Coordinates of N, CA, C and O in Angstrom, one line a residue:
M1 N 245.6 24.1 73.9 CA 246.2 23.4 72.7 C 246.1 21.8 73.4 O 246.0 21.0 72.5
E2 N 246.5 21.8 74.5 CA 246.7 20.1 75.2 C 245.2 19.8 75.2 O 244.8 18.4 74.9
L3 N 244.2 20.5 75.6 CA 242.7 20.1 75.7 C 242.2 19.8 74.3 O 241.6 18.7 74.1
R4 N 242.7 20.6 73.3 CA 242.2 20.4 71.9 C 242.6 18.9 71.4 O 241.9 18.3 71.0
W5 N 243.8 18.9 71.9 CA 244.5 17.4 71.5 C 243.5 16.2 72.1 O 243.4 15.2 71.5
I6 N 243.5 16.5 73.6 CA 242.7 15.5 74.4 C 241.3 15.4 73.5 O 240.9 14.1 73.4
T7 N 240.5 16.4 73.4 CA 239.1 16.0 72.8 C 239.1 15.4 71.4 O 238.5 14.6 71.1
D8 N 240.3 15.8 70.5 CA 240.4 15.1 69.3 C 240.7 13.9 69.3 O 240.3 13.0 68.4
H9 N 241.2 13.3 70.5 CA 241.8 12.0 70.5 C 241.1 10.9 71.2 O 241.2 9.8 71.4
L10 N 240.2 11.7 72.2 CA 239.5 10.6 73.1 C 238.2 10.1 72.5 O 237.4 9.1 72.9
E11 N 237.7 10.6 71.2 CA 236.6 10.1 70.6 C 235.4 10.1 71.4 O 234.6 9.2 71.6
G12 N 235.0 11.1 72.2 CA 234.1 11.4 72.8 C 234.1 10.9 74.4 O 233.1 10.8 75.3
R13 N 235.3 10.1 74.6 CA 235.1 9.5 75.9 C 235.5 10.7 77.3 O 236.2 11.6 76.8
P14 N 235.1 10.4 78.5 CA 235.2 11.6 79.4 C 236.7 11.7 79.9 O 237.4 10.5 79.7
F15 N 236.9 12.7 80.3 CA 238.1 13.2 81.0 C 238.1 14.2 82.0 O 236.9 14.7 82.0
G16 N 239.1 14.4 82.9 CA 238.6 15.2 83.8 C 240.0 16.3 83.7 O 241.2 15.8 83.0
I17 N 240.0 17.4 84.4 CA 241.2 18.3 84.5 C 241.3 18.6 86.0 O 240.5 18.4 86.9
D18 N 242.7 18.9 86.3 CA 243.0 19.2 87.6 C 243.8 20.7 87.7 O 244.8 20.8 87.2
L19 N 243.2 21.4 88.3 CA 243.6 22.9 88.8 C 244.5 23.0 90.1 O 244.5 22.0 90.7
L20 N 245.3 24.0 90.1 CA 246.2 23.8 91.2 C 246.0 25.3 92.0 O 246.7 26.2 91.5
V21 N 245.3 25.1 92.9 CA 244.8 26.2 93.8 C 245.1 26.0 95.1 O 244.3 25.3 95.7
P22 N 246.0 26.5 96.0 CA 246.3 26.2 97.3 C 245.3 26.8 98.2 O 244.6 28.0 97.7
G23 N 245.0 26.3 99.2 CA 244.0 26.6 100.1 C 244.4 28.0 100.9 O 243.5 28.8 101.3
N24 N 245.7 28.3 100.9 CA 246.2 29.3 101.7 C 247.5 29.6 101.0 O 248.2 29.2 100.6
Y25 N 247.5 31.3 100.5 CA 248.8 31.8 99.9 C 248.6 33.3 99.8 O 247.7 34.0 100.3
V26 N 249.8 34.0 99.9 CA 249.9 35.3 99.9 C 249.2 35.9 98.8 O 249.2 35.5 97.7
G27 N 248.1 37.0 99.1 CA 247.4 37.6 98.2 C 245.9 36.8 97.9 O 245.2 37.1 96.9
R28 N 245.7 36.0 98.9 CA 244.3 35.2 98.5 C 243.1 35.9 98.6 O 242.2 35.9 98.1
E29 N 243.3 37.1 99.7 CA 242.2 37.8 99.8 C 241.6 38.7 98.5 O 240.8 38.9 98.0
Q30 N 242.8 38.8 97.5 CA 242.5 39.6 96.2 C 242.3 38.5 95.1 O 242.1 39.0 94.0
G31 N 242.2 37.3 95.5 CA 242.2 36.4 94.4 C 243.6 36.0 93.6 O 243.5 35.1 92.9
G32 N 244.6 36.3 94.3 CA 245.8 36.0 93.6 C 246.7 37.0 93.6 O 246.2 38.4 93.6
L33 N 248.1 37.0 93.1 CA 249.0 37.8 92.8 C 249.0 38.2 91.2 O 249.0 37.2 90.9
D34 N 249.4 39.2 90.9 CA 249.5 39.3 89.7 C 251.0 39.1 89.3 O 251.8 38.8 90.2
Q35 N 251.3 39.3 88.0 CA 252.8 38.7 87.5 C 253.8 39.4 88.5 O 254.7 38.8 88.9
A36 N 253.7 40.7 88.6 CA 254.5 41.5 89.2 C 254.8 41.3 90.7 O 255.5 41.2 91.3
G37 N 253.6 41.0 91.3 CA 253.4 40.7 92.7 C 254.1 39.4 93.0 O 254.8 39.3 93.9
L38 N 253.8 38.4 92.3 CA 254.6 37.0 92.2 C 256.1 37.3 92.3 O 257.0 36.9 93.1
S39 N 256.6 37.9 91.2 CA 257.8 38.1 90.8 C 258.6 38.8 91.9 O 259.9 38.5 92.3
D40 N 258.0 39.9 92.6 CA 258.7 40.5 93.5 C 259.0 39.5 95.0 O 259.6 40.0 95.8
R41 N 258.1 38.7 95.1 CA 258.4 37.6 96.2 C 259.4 36.5 95.9 O 259.6 35.8 96.8
L42 N 259.7 36.5 94.9 CA 260.6 35.1 94.4 C 262.2 35.9 94.7 O 262.4 37.0 93.9
P43 N 263.1 35.0 95.3 CA 264.4 35.4 95.2 C 264.9 35.5 94.0 O 264.5 34.5 93.1
A44 N 265.7 36.3 93.6 CA 266.3 36.4 92.1 C 266.9 35.2 91.8 O 266.9 34.9 90.7
A45 N 267.7 34.5 92.7 CA 268.4 33.3 92.6 C 267.5 32.1 92.0 O 267.8 31.3 91.3
H46 N 266.4 32.2 92.7 CA 265.3 31.1 92.5 C 264.7 31.3 91.0 O 264.6 30.6 90.1
Q47 N 264.4 32.7 90.7 CA 263.9 33.0 89.4 C 265.1 32.6 88.3 O 264.8 32.0 87.3
Q48 N 266.5 32.8 88.5 CA 267.4 32.6 87.5 C 267.5 30.9 87.5 O 267.7 30.5 86.3
F49 N 267.4 30.4 88.6 CA 267.6 29.0 88.4 C 266.3 28.4 87.5 O 266.6 27.5 86.6
V50 N 265.1 28.9 87.8 CA 264.1 28.3 87.0 C 264.0 28.7 85.5 O 264.0 27.9 84.5
D51 N 264.6 29.9 85.3 CA 264.8 30.5 84.0 C 265.8 29.8 83.2 O 265.5 29.3 82.0
D52 N 266.8 29.3 83.9 CA 268.1 28.6 83.4 C 267.5 27.1 83.0 O 267.8 26.5 81.9
L53 N 266.6 26.5 84.0 CA 266.1 25.2 83.5 C 265.2 25.4 82.2 O 265.4 24.5 81.3
L54 N 264.4 26.1 82.1 CA 263.5 26.4 81.0 C 264.1 26.5 79.6 O 263.9 26.0 78.7
D55 N 265.3 27.6 80.0 CA 266.1 27.6 78.6 C 266.8 26.4 78.3 O 266.8 26.1 77.2
R56 N 267.5 25.9 79.1 CA 268.1 24.5 78.8 C 267.0 23.6 78.4 O 267.7 22.8 77.3
F57 N 266.0 23.4 78.5 CA 265.1 22.4 78.1 C 264.2 23.0 77.0 O 263.2 22.2 76.5
G58 N 264.5 24.2 76.6 CA 263.7 24.6 75.4 C 262.3 25.0 75.6 O 261.4 25.1 74.8
V59 N 261.8 25.5 76.9 CA 260.4 25.9 77.1 C 260.3 27.4 76.8 O 260.9 28.0 77.3
P60 N 259.5 27.3 75.9 CA 259.3 28.7 75.1 C 258.7 29.8 76.3 O 258.1 29.4 77.0
Q61 N 259.1 31.1 75.9 CA 258.4 32.1 76.8 C 256.9 32.2 76.1 O 256.7 31.9 74.9
V62 N 256.1 32.6 77.2 CA 254.6 32.4 76.8 C 254.3 33.9 76.2 O 254.7 34.9 77.1
D63 N 253.9 34.2 75.0 CA 253.8 35.6 74.4 C 252.3 35.8 74.2 O 252.1 36.8 73.7
A64 N 251.5 34.9 74.5 CA 250.2 34.9 74.1 C 249.4 36.3 74.8 O 248.7 37.0 74.3
A65 N 250.0 36.6 76.0 CA 249.4 37.7 76.6 C 250.5 38.3 77.4 O 251.2 37.7 77.8
P66 N 250.7 39.8 77.1 CA 251.9 40.5 77.5 C 252.2 40.6 79.0 O 253.3 40.5 79.3
E67 N 251.1 40.3 80.0 CA 251.3 40.5 81.2 C 251.9 39.2 81.9 O 251.7 39.1 82.9
R68 N 251.9 38.1 81.0 CA 252.2 36.8 81.5 C 253.7 36.7 81.1 O 254.0 37.0 79.9
S69 N 254.1 35.7 82.0 CA 255.7 35.0 81.3 C 255.5 33.6 81.7 O 254.6 33.0 81.8
R70 N 256.9 33.1 81.6 CA 256.8 31.7 82.0 C 256.7 31.4 83.5 O 256.4 30.3 83.8
W71 N 256.5 32.6 84.4 CA 256.1 32.4 85.8 C 254.7 32.7 85.8 O 254.0 33.5 85.3
T72 N 254.0 31.6 86.3 CA 252.6 31.5 86.4 C 252.2 31.6 87.8 O 252.7 30.9 88.7
S73 N 251.1 32.7 88.1 CA 250.7 32.7 89.4 C 249.5 31.7 89.4 O 248.8 31.4 88.9
V74 N 249.9 30.8 90.5 CA 248.7 29.6 90.9 C 247.6 30.4 92.0 O 248.1 30.6 93.2
S75 N 246.6 30.6 91.6 CA 245.6 31.5 92.3 C 244.3 31.1 91.9 O 244.0 30.5 91.0
H76 N 243.4 31.9 92.6 CA 241.9 31.6 92.4 C 241.7 32.2 91.1 O 241.0 31.5 90.3
N77 N 242.1 33.5 90.9 CA 241.7 34.0 89.7 C 242.2 33.4 88.4 O 241.7 33.3 87.5
G78 N 243.6 33.0 88.4 CA 244.1 32.3 87.4 C 243.4 30.9 87.2 O 243.1 30.7 86.0
A79 N 242.9 30.4 88.3 CA 242.3 29.0 88.0 C 240.9 29.3 87.5 O 240.5 28.4 86.7
I80 N 240.1 30.2 87.9 CA 238.8 30.5 87.2 C 239.1 30.9 85.6 O 238.1 30.4 84.9
E81 N 240.1 31.7 85.4 CA 240.4 31.8 84.2 C 240.7 30.4 83.3 O 240.1 30.3 82.1
L82 N 241.4 29.7 83.6 CA 241.8 28.4 83.1 C 240.5 27.5 83.2 O 240.3 26.5 82.2
L83 N 239.9 27.5 84.0 CA 238.4 26.7 84.0 C 237.5 27.1 83.2 O 236.9 26.4 82.5
G84 N 237.4 28.3 82.8 CA 236.7 29.0 81.7 C 237.2 28.3 80.3 O 236.6 27.8 79.6
V85 N 238.4 28.2 80.1 CA 239.0 27.7 79.0 C 238.8 26.2 78.9 O 238.1 25.6 77.8
A86 N 239.1 25.4 80.1 CA 238.8 24.1 80.0 C 237.4 23.7 79.9 O 237.2 22.8 79.1
M87 N 236.3 24.5 80.4 CA 234.8 24.0 80.3 C 234.5 24.1 78.8 O 233.6 23.2 78.6
A88 N 235.2 24.8 78.0 CA 234.7 24.7 76.6 C 235.0 23.6 75.9 O 234.5 23.1 74.9
H89 N 235.9 22.5 76.4 CA 236.1 21.2 76.1 C 235.2 20.1 76.7 O 235.5 19.2 76.5
R90 N 234.6 20.6 77.5 CA 233.5 19.7 78.3 C 233.9 18.5 79.1 O 233.9 17.3 78.7
P91 N 235.0 18.9 80.0 CA 235.5 17.7 80.8 C 234.3 17.2 81.8 O 233.3 17.8 82.1
A92 N 234.7 16.0 82.0 CA 233.7 15.3 82.8 C 233.9 15.3 84.3 O 232.9 15.3 85.2
L93 N 235.2 15.8 84.7 CA 235.5 15.9 86.3 C 236.5 17.0 86.1 O 237.3 17.3 85.4
V94 N 236.2 17.7 87.3 CA 237.2 18.8 87.5 C 237.7 18.6 89.0 O 236.8 18.4 90.0
A95 N 238.8 18.9 89.3 CA 239.5 18.6 90.6 C 240.6 19.9 90.7 O 241.0 20.6 89.8
N96 N 240.9 20.2 92.2 CA 241.8 21.1 92.7 C 242.7 20.1 93.2 O 242.6 19.7 94.5
A97 N 243.9 20.1 92.8 CA 244.9 19.3 93.2 C 245.4 19.7 94.9 O 246.1 18.9 95.6
L98 N 245.2 21.0 95.1 CA 245.7 21.4 96.3 C 244.6 21.6 97.5 O 245.0 22.6 98.4
G99 N 243.7 21.1 97.4 CA 242.6 21.3 98.4 C 241.5 21.4 97.8 O 241.2 21.4 96.5
P100 N 240.4 21.7 98.8 CA 239.1 22.0 98.1 C 238.7 23.1 97.0 O 239.3 24.2 97.4
P101 N 238.1 22.8 96.0 CA 237.7 24.2 95.3 C 236.8 24.9 95.6 O 236.0 24.7 96.6
S102 N 236.9 26.3 95.5 CA 236.1 27.3 95.9 C 234.8 27.1 95.4 O 234.5 26.5 94.4
P103 N 233.7 27.8 96.1 CA 232.5 27.5 95.6 C 232.1 27.9 94.2 O 231.4 27.5 93.5
E104 N 232.9 29.1 93.9 CA 232.8 29.6 92.3 C 233.3 28.5 91.3 O 232.6 28.3 90.4
M105 N 234.3 27.8 91.8 CA 234.7 26.8 90.9 C 233.7 25.6 90.7 O 233.6 25.3 89.6
V106 N 233.2 25.4 91.9 CA 232.1 24.2 91.9 C 230.9 24.6 90.9 O 230.4 23.8 90.1
E107 N 230.5 25.7 91.2 CA 229.4 26.4 90.4 C 229.7 26.5 89.2 O 228.8 25.7 88.0
R108 N 230.8 26.9 88.5 CA 231.2 26.9 87.2 C 231.2 25.6 86.5 O 230.8 25.1 85.4
A109 N 232.0 24.5 87.2 CA 232.1 23.3 86.7 C 230.5 22.5 86.7 O 230.4 22.1 85.5
H110 N 229.7 22.7 87.6 CA 228.5 22.2 87.5 C 227.7 22.8 86.5 O 226.9 22.0 85.6
D111 N 227.9 24.1 86.1 CA 227.1 24.7 85.2 C 227.7 23.9 83.9 O 226.7 24.2 82.9
G112 N 228.7 23.7 83.8 CA 229.3 23.2 82.5 C 229.0 21.6 82.4 O 229.5 21.0 81.5
G113 N 228.5 21.1 83.4 CA 227.9 19.8 83.3 C 229.0 19.0 83.7 O 229.1 17.5 83.7
A114 N 230.2 19.3 84.7 CA 231.0 18.6 85.3 C 230.9 18.2 86.5 O 230.3 18.9 87.3
L115 N 231.2 16.9 87.0 CA 231.4 16.5 88.4 C 232.7 17.4 89.1 O 233.5 17.7 88.2
V116 N 232.7 17.5 90.2 CA 233.9 18.2 91.1 C 234.3 17.0 92.0 O 233.6 16.7 93.0
A117 N 235.6 16.7 92.1 CA 236.1 15.9 92.9 C 236.5 16.8 94.2 O 237.2 17.8 94.2
I118 N 236.2 16.1 95.4 CA 236.4 17.0 96.6 C 236.7 16.0 97.6 O 236.0 15.2 98.2
A119 N 238.0 16.2 98.1 CA 238.6 15.2 99.1 C 238.3 14.0 99.2 O 237.7 13.5 100.1
G120 N 238.5 13.4 98.0 CA 238.3 11.9 98.0 C 236.8 11.6 97.3 O 236.4 10.5 97.6
R121 N 236.0 12.5 97.3 CA 234.8 12.3 96.8 C 234.2 13.1 95.7 O 234.9 14.0 95.3
Q122 N 233.1 13.0 95.0 CA 232.7 13.6 93.9 C 231.4 14.8 94.4 O 230.6 14.2 95.3
A123 N 231.2 16.0 93.8 CA 230.1 16.7 94.4 C 229.5 17.0 93.0 O 230.1 16.9 92.0

């Protein structure tokens, strides 16, 4: 939705996207945790705190996919899925805010014609 708005309003000017994939996290070997695996690792008090904040500020529950909720797994698999969606909007630059992107992320971005920011440089 936001990428559609960006492409509609930039009139063809370039833009970049930034994914959030940490270099090291529980479940990394499997590409990330699913919703249940992530929820199981968060203390109930933390989940309740965030749920209360989201409710207080009117952040809606995500209903588009039944396996997802307001809790999002920040993982390689999640990023690859988001990158696929983002590349349909033709970003000029892809970055990973939490470290170097995986080789697969670099390849997919390059295949879509985007540069990739890596530790202060572009690839």
